[in-house]
Amino acid sequence: MYSEKVVDHYENPRNVGGFGKEEAGVGTGLVGAPACGDVMKLQIKVGADGRIEDARFKTFGCGSAIASSSLATEWVKGKTLDEAETIKNTEIAQFLSLPPVKIHCSVLAEDAIKAAIKDYREKTGSADKAAE
Amino acid sequence: MTIANQNQKPTAAQTIPGANVPKLPIYLDYQATTPCDPRVVEVMLPYFTEKFGNPHSRNHQYGWDAEAGVEKARAQIASLIKADEKEIIFTSGATESNNLAIKGVAHFYKEKKNHIITTVTEHKCVLDSCRHLELEGFEVTYLPVQQNGLIDLDVLRKAITPKTAIVSIMAVNNEIGVIQPLAEIGKICRENHVFFHTDAAQAVGKIAIDVDAMNIDLLSISGHKIYGPKGIGALYVRRKPRVRLEALIHGGGQERGFRSGTLPTPLCVGLGEACAIAEREMGAEAVRLKKLSDRLYKGITDKLEEVYLNGDAEHRIPGNLNISFAHVEGEGLMMGIKDLCVSSGSACTSASLEPSYVLRALGVEVEMAHTSLRLGIGRFTTEQEVDYAVEHLVQAVLRLREMSPLWEMAQAGIDIKSIQWAEH
Amino acid sequence: MNRGIYMDWNATAPLRPSALAAMTAALQEVGNPSSVHAFGRRARAWVDHAREAVTALVGAKAPLVTFTSGGTEANNLALNTRYNRPLIVSAIEHESVLRPARLAGAQIARVGRNGEVDVAHLNHLLDKAGAPAFVSVMLANNETGVIQPVAEIAHVAKAKGAVVHCDATQAIGRIAVDINELGVDYLTMSAHKIGGPQGVGALVLGGELPVEPLVQGGGQERNRRGGTENVAAIAGFGAAAQDAASLADSSRITALRDLLEEKLVAFGLPLTVFGRSAARLPNTTCFASGTKTAETLVMALDLAGVAISAGSACSSGKVRPSHVISAMGFDAATAGSAIRVSLGWQNAQADIDQFIAAWGRVQRAGLARSDDADSRISAA
């Protein structure tokens, strides 16, 4: 029913936890809704070089949602914000072999990455972006 | 668990030698279906082989043997609910019984009456039958339930009109296990000259049923919910005062014309034996299951906070615990306890992602409904299995709460409702 | 106890060993196919596996098979899907088609004296119907074994926009049946006639067609038929379908049936074998000989250790002349004395000999007073 990769990420989730929201370089994305059965919190920590040096997540949801967010934290690490923004839900879904009814989990993970990046940019001011 | 290893006693736990671990996975989904009791299988087997005749072949020994088996079973079923054997009709299961009872009465009496009363927490097959009748022009009142899952008798009383043909209220709810006040409902229906049908699929063999004392006019029974085989059920149809029905399935005129089709002799015999066993053992079994159920509930609530029992704590069958584990999503939780076979919502709909309509009807918030599991224990559940279940369930909930952003917020004192959640 | 020899296979067939094995295994497992956990998935696998086998037996595709509680329900389900179309059925259909058809005001197509549906008359009814019809004709008759020209009927009817249902209950496992070659839209099967268990059957669809459910709720069988699947019986149906597909026994059975008829002829009594000039199932013979009523004969033969039947089992016990034989144009006395012998894989030549011996005793015993019950029983 669940692919091996989903089971692996569910049983050994990568990067569970969080950073202080006000910590320097941290961007937080909180997406989903309890009433829909899934909520993801994904945080990124951006280093001085503009690359994401670390990421954390917490997820309320099914195994596929947990796996999607766990995978997302792995994938964003080491990427620039622009690179991380290009991660597509279809890539997550394909990598985890999600069945059609679980595609929304990957969509949520993509949204979580984007929301975290947006939050980081808002906190650090648009100057950051303009400078690039 | 594979039941019915011929040499295995029905209540014996299979254990791995030297380890205090029951045989895995553990079946905790007794409201979805029950194992066929090995004693039932044993009684069925001869009817698959030497007594294979068509019970409607009335002119030779093969047919007579089959017929005798069917009629004995009919009497065993009747005895369990204190009915007369002539009042028992075999069907393919409780779903067909419910369809036949509700559509059958509605169609037969449609010239005079066009109103049906049921509740919002009925099994899908009752609700679907009622919706179908609405399309045909019948009027249906769907009674709400109170927070404990029980109907308000005054609301029922007020809903009855001179046009009401039938009241259909389930005896025991399949998701939350609550027992409706059958005798009181029956009394109200009888006083108002309205037929009372009850879907007793989850009740028969678990609680005492007396169709006369409870003024029940039609009652649906399922084989596979009471340790009998799947594919067989029964409908009790009262003879005095007589209930008339329009058949769903026409043909050879079997079952007094109420239900045509060759009776599946071995399945009928199996249902009969399951009823006979239930009649003998129900009392002791209920006591044992209450102890196990208390142990399960106490085990969980001793170690976990923010755990909520859904449905009335008193008026419930001992085999069912429907519990919300706040801030942990039910499907994710099920994956964490893969050695425990439980259900999130009813089996028929658990493949869908919608939260349970039964829990919603109780007023359980959608977000809380998403955190609910149904734990069903039964005849073959052991203490050892319950202890194992408690340990692993608690571990999984603690682990998932550590991973849950909602739990984190709740711990930090943030009201989840104060957050503007995005729709998706 | 010894129940004697069984020659009533069109009423029900003994369970095949493979079906018993599958059922016994499935009965010992717990699990609702709708449950997503391991137990549920195992139950689901039994059902899926059986669906493949049942499907293969009639050349259909798996999603197009709806399991029901038997042939009767499948026939009712098919007729429930006629959607206000005028209904045309043949006069020799099983009660599970005829009864609901009469309730729906159906037109009844005639049959010829050889037991075959009169295609010209059916064609006439199609023209008269005033709108595209719903036609239901069985593939092989349960009483005479006469095989109906279903492919021809489907061709004629569909050219006039009709939807066609075929009750193939008695034909399955006895002759090759292919839903696409027949060209019908709906086809009924029953497990217990092919050595599967009682309590399960199927309605097979010839394509992506609607099914208007009789039993609603739960969403099982793609919303075509509610209720927890009858897992063990379905597993048995699947196993029986696999075994039945080979038709391995059909020439041997045909030879036994022909031998029986030859020996009956040799008695020298007046004998009518119904539908003998038409194509028939290999295993079935239906005949009338002498003046005894069918009921008398069936009972006398039972006492002599031979289980046969008068007409179909569903109406056995009710003494009335066969509607099938009457529809073929025979008088009430002939129709009332018709008996059916139907064979299966467990029968051997010794059974034919035993039948003939018993038949001889019964005939001789009753020569004086044919319907005196006491003399009949003491003599038998």
PDB file of C-alpha atoms in Angstrom, chain B residues 77-197:
ATOM      1  CA  ILE B  77     -31.774 -17.432  14.850  1.00  0.00           C
ATOM      2  CA  ALA B  78     -35.322 -16.905  16.067  1.00  0.00           C
ATOM      3  CA  SER B  79     -34.442 -18.168  19.517  1.00  0.00           C
ATOM      4  CA  LEU B  80     -31.650 -15.622  19.956  1.00  0.00           C
ATOM      5  CA  ILE B  81     -34.007 -12.678  19.452  1.00  0.00           C
ATOM      6  CA  LYS B  82     -37.051 -14.342  21.053  1.00  0.00           C
ATOM      7  CA  ALA B  83     -38.936 -14.548  17.783  1.00  0.00           C
ATOM      8  CA  ASP B  84     -40.849 -17.292  16.012  1.00  0.00           C
ATOM      9  CA  GLU B  85     -38.939 -19.169  13.328  1.00  0.00           C
ATOM     10  CA  LYS B  86     -41.641 -18.329  10.805  1.00  0.00           C
ATOM     11  CA  GLU B  87     -40.662 -14.693  11.229  1.00  0.00           C
ATOM     12  CA  ILE B  88     -37.091 -15.184   9.986  1.00  0.00           C
ATOM     13  CA  ILE B  89     -36.177 -14.561   6.347  1.00  0.00           C
ATOM     14  CA  PHE B  90     -32.714 -15.387   5.087  1.00  0.00           C
ATOM     15  CA  THR B  91     -30.936 -12.738   3.030  1.00  0.00           C
ATOM     16  CA  SER B  92     -27.414 -12.264   1.702  1.00  0.00           C
ATOM     17  CA  GLY B  93     -26.496 -10.042   4.638  1.00  0.00           C
ATOM     18  CA  ALA B  94     -27.504  -7.092   6.773  1.00  0.00           C
ATOM     19  CA  THR B  95     -27.149  -4.694   3.855  1.00  0.00           C
ATOM     20  CA  GLU B  96     -29.784  -6.589   1.904  1.00  0.00           C
ATOM     21  CA  SER B  97     -31.931  -6.963   5.049  1.00  0.00           C
ATOM     22  CA  ASN B  98     -31.854  -3.214   5.611  1.00  0.00           C
ATOM     23  CA  ASN B  99     -32.663  -2.497   1.954  1.00  0.00           C
ATOM     24  CA  LEU B 100     -35.505  -5.014   2.034  1.00  0.00           C
ATOM     25  CA  ALA B 101     -36.974  -3.773   5.319  1.00  0.00           C
ATOM     26  CA  ILE B 102     -36.979  -0.085   4.484  1.00  0.00           C
ATOM     27  CA  LYS B 103     -37.752  -0.179   0.758  1.00  0.00           C
ATOM     28  CA  GLY B 104     -40.066  -3.151   1.215  1.00  0.00           C
ATOM     29  CA  VAL B 105     -42.274  -1.452   3.823  1.00  0.00           C
ATOM     30  CA  ALA B 106     -42.154   1.919   2.077  1.00  0.00           C
ATOM     31  CA  HIS B 107     -43.214   0.424  -1.248  1.00  0.00           C
ATOM     32  CA  PHE B 108     -45.923  -1.771   0.194  1.00  0.00           C
ATOM     33  CA  TYR B 109     -47.630   0.992   2.170  1.00  0.00           C
ATOM     34  CA  LYS B 110     -46.948   3.849  -0.252  1.00  0.00           C
ATOM     35  CA  GLU B 111     -50.598   4.446  -1.092  1.00  0.00           C
ATOM     36  CA  LYS B 112     -51.320   5.495   2.495  1.00  0.00           C
ATOM     37  CA  LYS B 113     -48.013   6.565   3.963  1.00  0.00           C
ATOM     38  CA  ASN B 114     -45.010   8.304   2.516  1.00  0.00           C
ATOM     39  CA  HIS B 115     -42.824   9.233   5.484  1.00  0.00           C
ATOM     40  CA  ILE B 116     -39.776   7.491   6.906  1.00  0.00           C
ATOM     41  CA  ILE B 117     -37.805   8.365  10.019  1.00  0.00           C
ATOM     42  CA  THR B 118     -34.194   7.384  10.544  1.00  0.00           C
ATOM     43  CA  THR B 119     -31.092   8.864  12.135  1.00  0.00           C
ATOM     44  CA  VAL B 120     -28.012  10.584  10.763  1.00  0.00           C
ATOM     45  CA  THR B 121     -25.674   7.960  12.242  1.00  0.00           C
ATOM     46  CA  GLU B 122     -27.151   4.908  10.505  1.00  0.00           C
ATOM     47  CA  HIS B 123     -25.053   2.566   8.416  1.00  0.00           C
ATOM     48  CA  LYS B 124     -24.537   3.740   4.840  1.00  0.00           C
ATOM     49  CA  CYS B 125     -26.917   1.126   3.481  1.00  0.00           C
ATOM     50  CA  VAL B 126     -29.815   2.507   5.521  1.00  0.00           C
ATOM     51  CA  LEU B 127     -29.000   6.073   4.522  1.00  0.00           C
ATOM     52  CA  ASP B 128     -28.594   5.076   0.863  1.00  0.00           C
ATOM     53  CA  SER B 129     -31.920   3.221   0.903  1.00  0.00           C
ATOM     54  CA  CYS B 130     -33.598   6.302   2.353  1.00  0.00           C
ATOM     55  CA  ARG B 131     -31.971   8.619  -0.198  1.00  0.00           C
ATOM     56  CA  HIS B 132     -33.182   6.293  -2.945  1.00  0.00           C
ATOM     57  CA  LEU B 133     -36.722   6.499  -1.564  1.00  0.00           C
ATOM     58  CA  GLU B 134     -36.475  10.279  -1.418  1.00  0.00           C
ATOM     59  CA  LEU B 135     -35.750  10.239  -5.149  1.00  0.00           C
ATOM     60  CA  GLU B 136     -38.917   8.210  -5.583  1.00  0.00           C
ATOM     61  CA  GLY B 137     -40.883  10.896  -3.754  1.00  0.00           C
ATOM     62  CA  PHE B 138     -40.901   9.653  -0.169  1.00  0.00           C
ATOM     63  CA  GLU B 139     -40.191  12.050   2.668  1.00  0.00           C
ATOM     64  CA  VAL B 140     -37.414  11.163   5.060  1.00  0.00           C
ATOM     65  CA  THR B 141     -36.646  12.703   8.437  1.00  0.00           C
ATOM     66  CA  TYR B 142     -33.055  12.214   9.554  1.00  0.00           C
ATOM     67  CA  LEU B 143     -33.051  12.538  13.345  1.00  0.00           C
ATOM     68  CA  PRO B 144     -29.989  14.147  14.879  1.00  0.00           C
ATOM     69  CA  VAL B 145     -28.167  12.443  17.727  1.00  0.00           C
ATOM     70  CA  GLN B 146     -27.004  13.939  20.975  1.00  0.00           C
ATOM     71  CA  GLN B 147     -23.335  14.413  21.828  1.00  0.00           C
ATOM     72  CA  ASN B 148     -23.278  10.903  23.316  1.00  0.00           C
ATOM     73  CA  GLY B 149     -24.536   9.389  20.050  1.00  0.00           C
ATOM     74  CA  LEU B 150     -28.012   8.551  21.359  1.00  0.00           C
ATOM     75  CA  ILE B 151     -31.232   9.902  19.942  1.00  0.00           C
ATOM     76  CA  ASP B 152     -33.509  12.164  21.924  1.00  0.00           C
ATOM     77  CA  LEU B 153     -36.804  10.311  22.384  1.00  0.00           C
ATOM     78  CA  ASP B 154     -38.800  13.534  22.442  1.00  0.00           C
ATOM     79  CA  VAL B 155     -37.388  14.495  19.079  1.00  0.00           C
ATOM     80  CA  LEU B 156     -38.458  11.115  17.734  1.00  0.00           C
ATOM     81  CA  ARG B 157     -41.929  11.492  19.206  1.00  0.00           C
ATOM     82  CA  LYS B 158     -42.356  14.875  17.559  1.00  0.00           C
ATOM     83  CA  ALA B 159     -41.107  13.638  14.201  1.00  0.00           C
ATOM     84  CA  ILE B 160     -43.816  10.992  13.847  1.00  0.00           C
ATOM     85  CA  THR B 161     -46.770  12.039  11.693  1.00  0.00           C
ATOM     86  CA  PRO B 162     -49.894  10.200  10.522  1.00  0.00           C
ATOM     87  CA  LYS B 163     -47.989   9.642   7.254  1.00  0.00           C
ATOM     88  CA  THR B 164     -45.045   7.875   8.922  1.00  0.00           C
ATOM     89  CA  ALA B 165     -44.733   4.300   7.705  1.00  0.00           C
ATOM     90  CA  ILE B 166     -41.535   3.184   9.386  1.00  0.00           C
ATOM     91  CA  VAL B 167     -38.920   4.251  11.887  1.00  0.00           C
ATOM     92  CA  SER B 168     -35.487   2.758  11.235  1.00  0.00           C
ATOM     93  CA  ILE B 169     -32.987   3.199  14.057  1.00  0.00           C
ATOM     94  CA  MET B 170     -29.928   1.058  14.509  1.00  0.00           C
ATOM     95  CA  ALA B 171     -29.501  -0.927  17.703  1.00  0.00           C
ATOM     96  CA  VAL B 172     -25.741  -0.496  18.046  1.00  0.00           C
ATOM     97  CA  ASN B 173     -23.652   1.935  16.045  1.00  0.00           C
ATOM     98  CA  ASN B 174     -20.879   0.334  14.007  1.00  0.00           C
ATOM     99  CA  GLU B 175     -18.380   3.130  14.570  1.00  0.00           C
ATOM    100  CA  ILE B 176     -18.897   4.206  18.161  1.00  0.00           C
ATOM    101  CA  GLY B 177     -20.660   1.183  19.658  1.00  0.00           C
ATOM    102  CA  VAL B 178     -23.435   3.064  21.437  1.00  0.00           C
ATOM    103  CA  ILE B 179     -26.698   1.243  22.150  1.00  0.00           C
ATOM    104  CA  GLN B 180     -29.905   3.105  21.324  1.00  0.00           C
ATOM    105  CA  PRO B 181     -32.839   2.835  23.757  1.00  0.00           C
ATOM    106  CA  LEU B 182     -34.627   0.133  21.766  1.00  0.00           C
ATOM    107  CA  ALA B 183     -37.453  -0.618  24.191  1.00  0.00           C
ATOM    108  CA  GLU B 184     -38.337   3.058  24.516  1.00  0.00           C
ATOM    109  CA  ILE B 185     -38.216   3.582  20.755  1.00  0.00           C
ATOM    110  CA  GLY B 186     -40.351   0.475  20.240  1.00  0.00           C
ATOM    111  CA  LYS B 187     -42.916   1.713  22.712  1.00  0.00           C
ATOM    112  CA  ILE B 188     -43.222   5.079  21.003  1.00  0.00           C
ATOM    113  CA  CYS B 189     -43.564   3.438  17.585  1.00  0.00           C
ATOM    114  CA  ARG B 190     -46.197   0.956  18.761  1.00  0.00           C
ATOM    115  CA  GLU B 191     -48.236   3.705  20.437  1.00  0.00           C
ATOM    116  CA  ASN B 192     -48.217   5.597  17.177  1.00  0.00           C
ATOM    117  CA  HIS B 193     -48.908   2.561  14.957  1.00  0.00           C
ATOM    118  CA  VAL B 194     -45.638   2.963  13.101  1.00  0.00           C
ATOM    119  CA  PHE B 195     -43.400   0.038  12.215  1.00  0.00           C
ATOM    120  CA  PHE B 196     -40.065  -0.075  14.021  1.00  0.00           C
ATOM    121  CA  HIS B 197     -37.100  -1.467  12.101  1.00  0.00           C
TER     122      HIS B 197
END
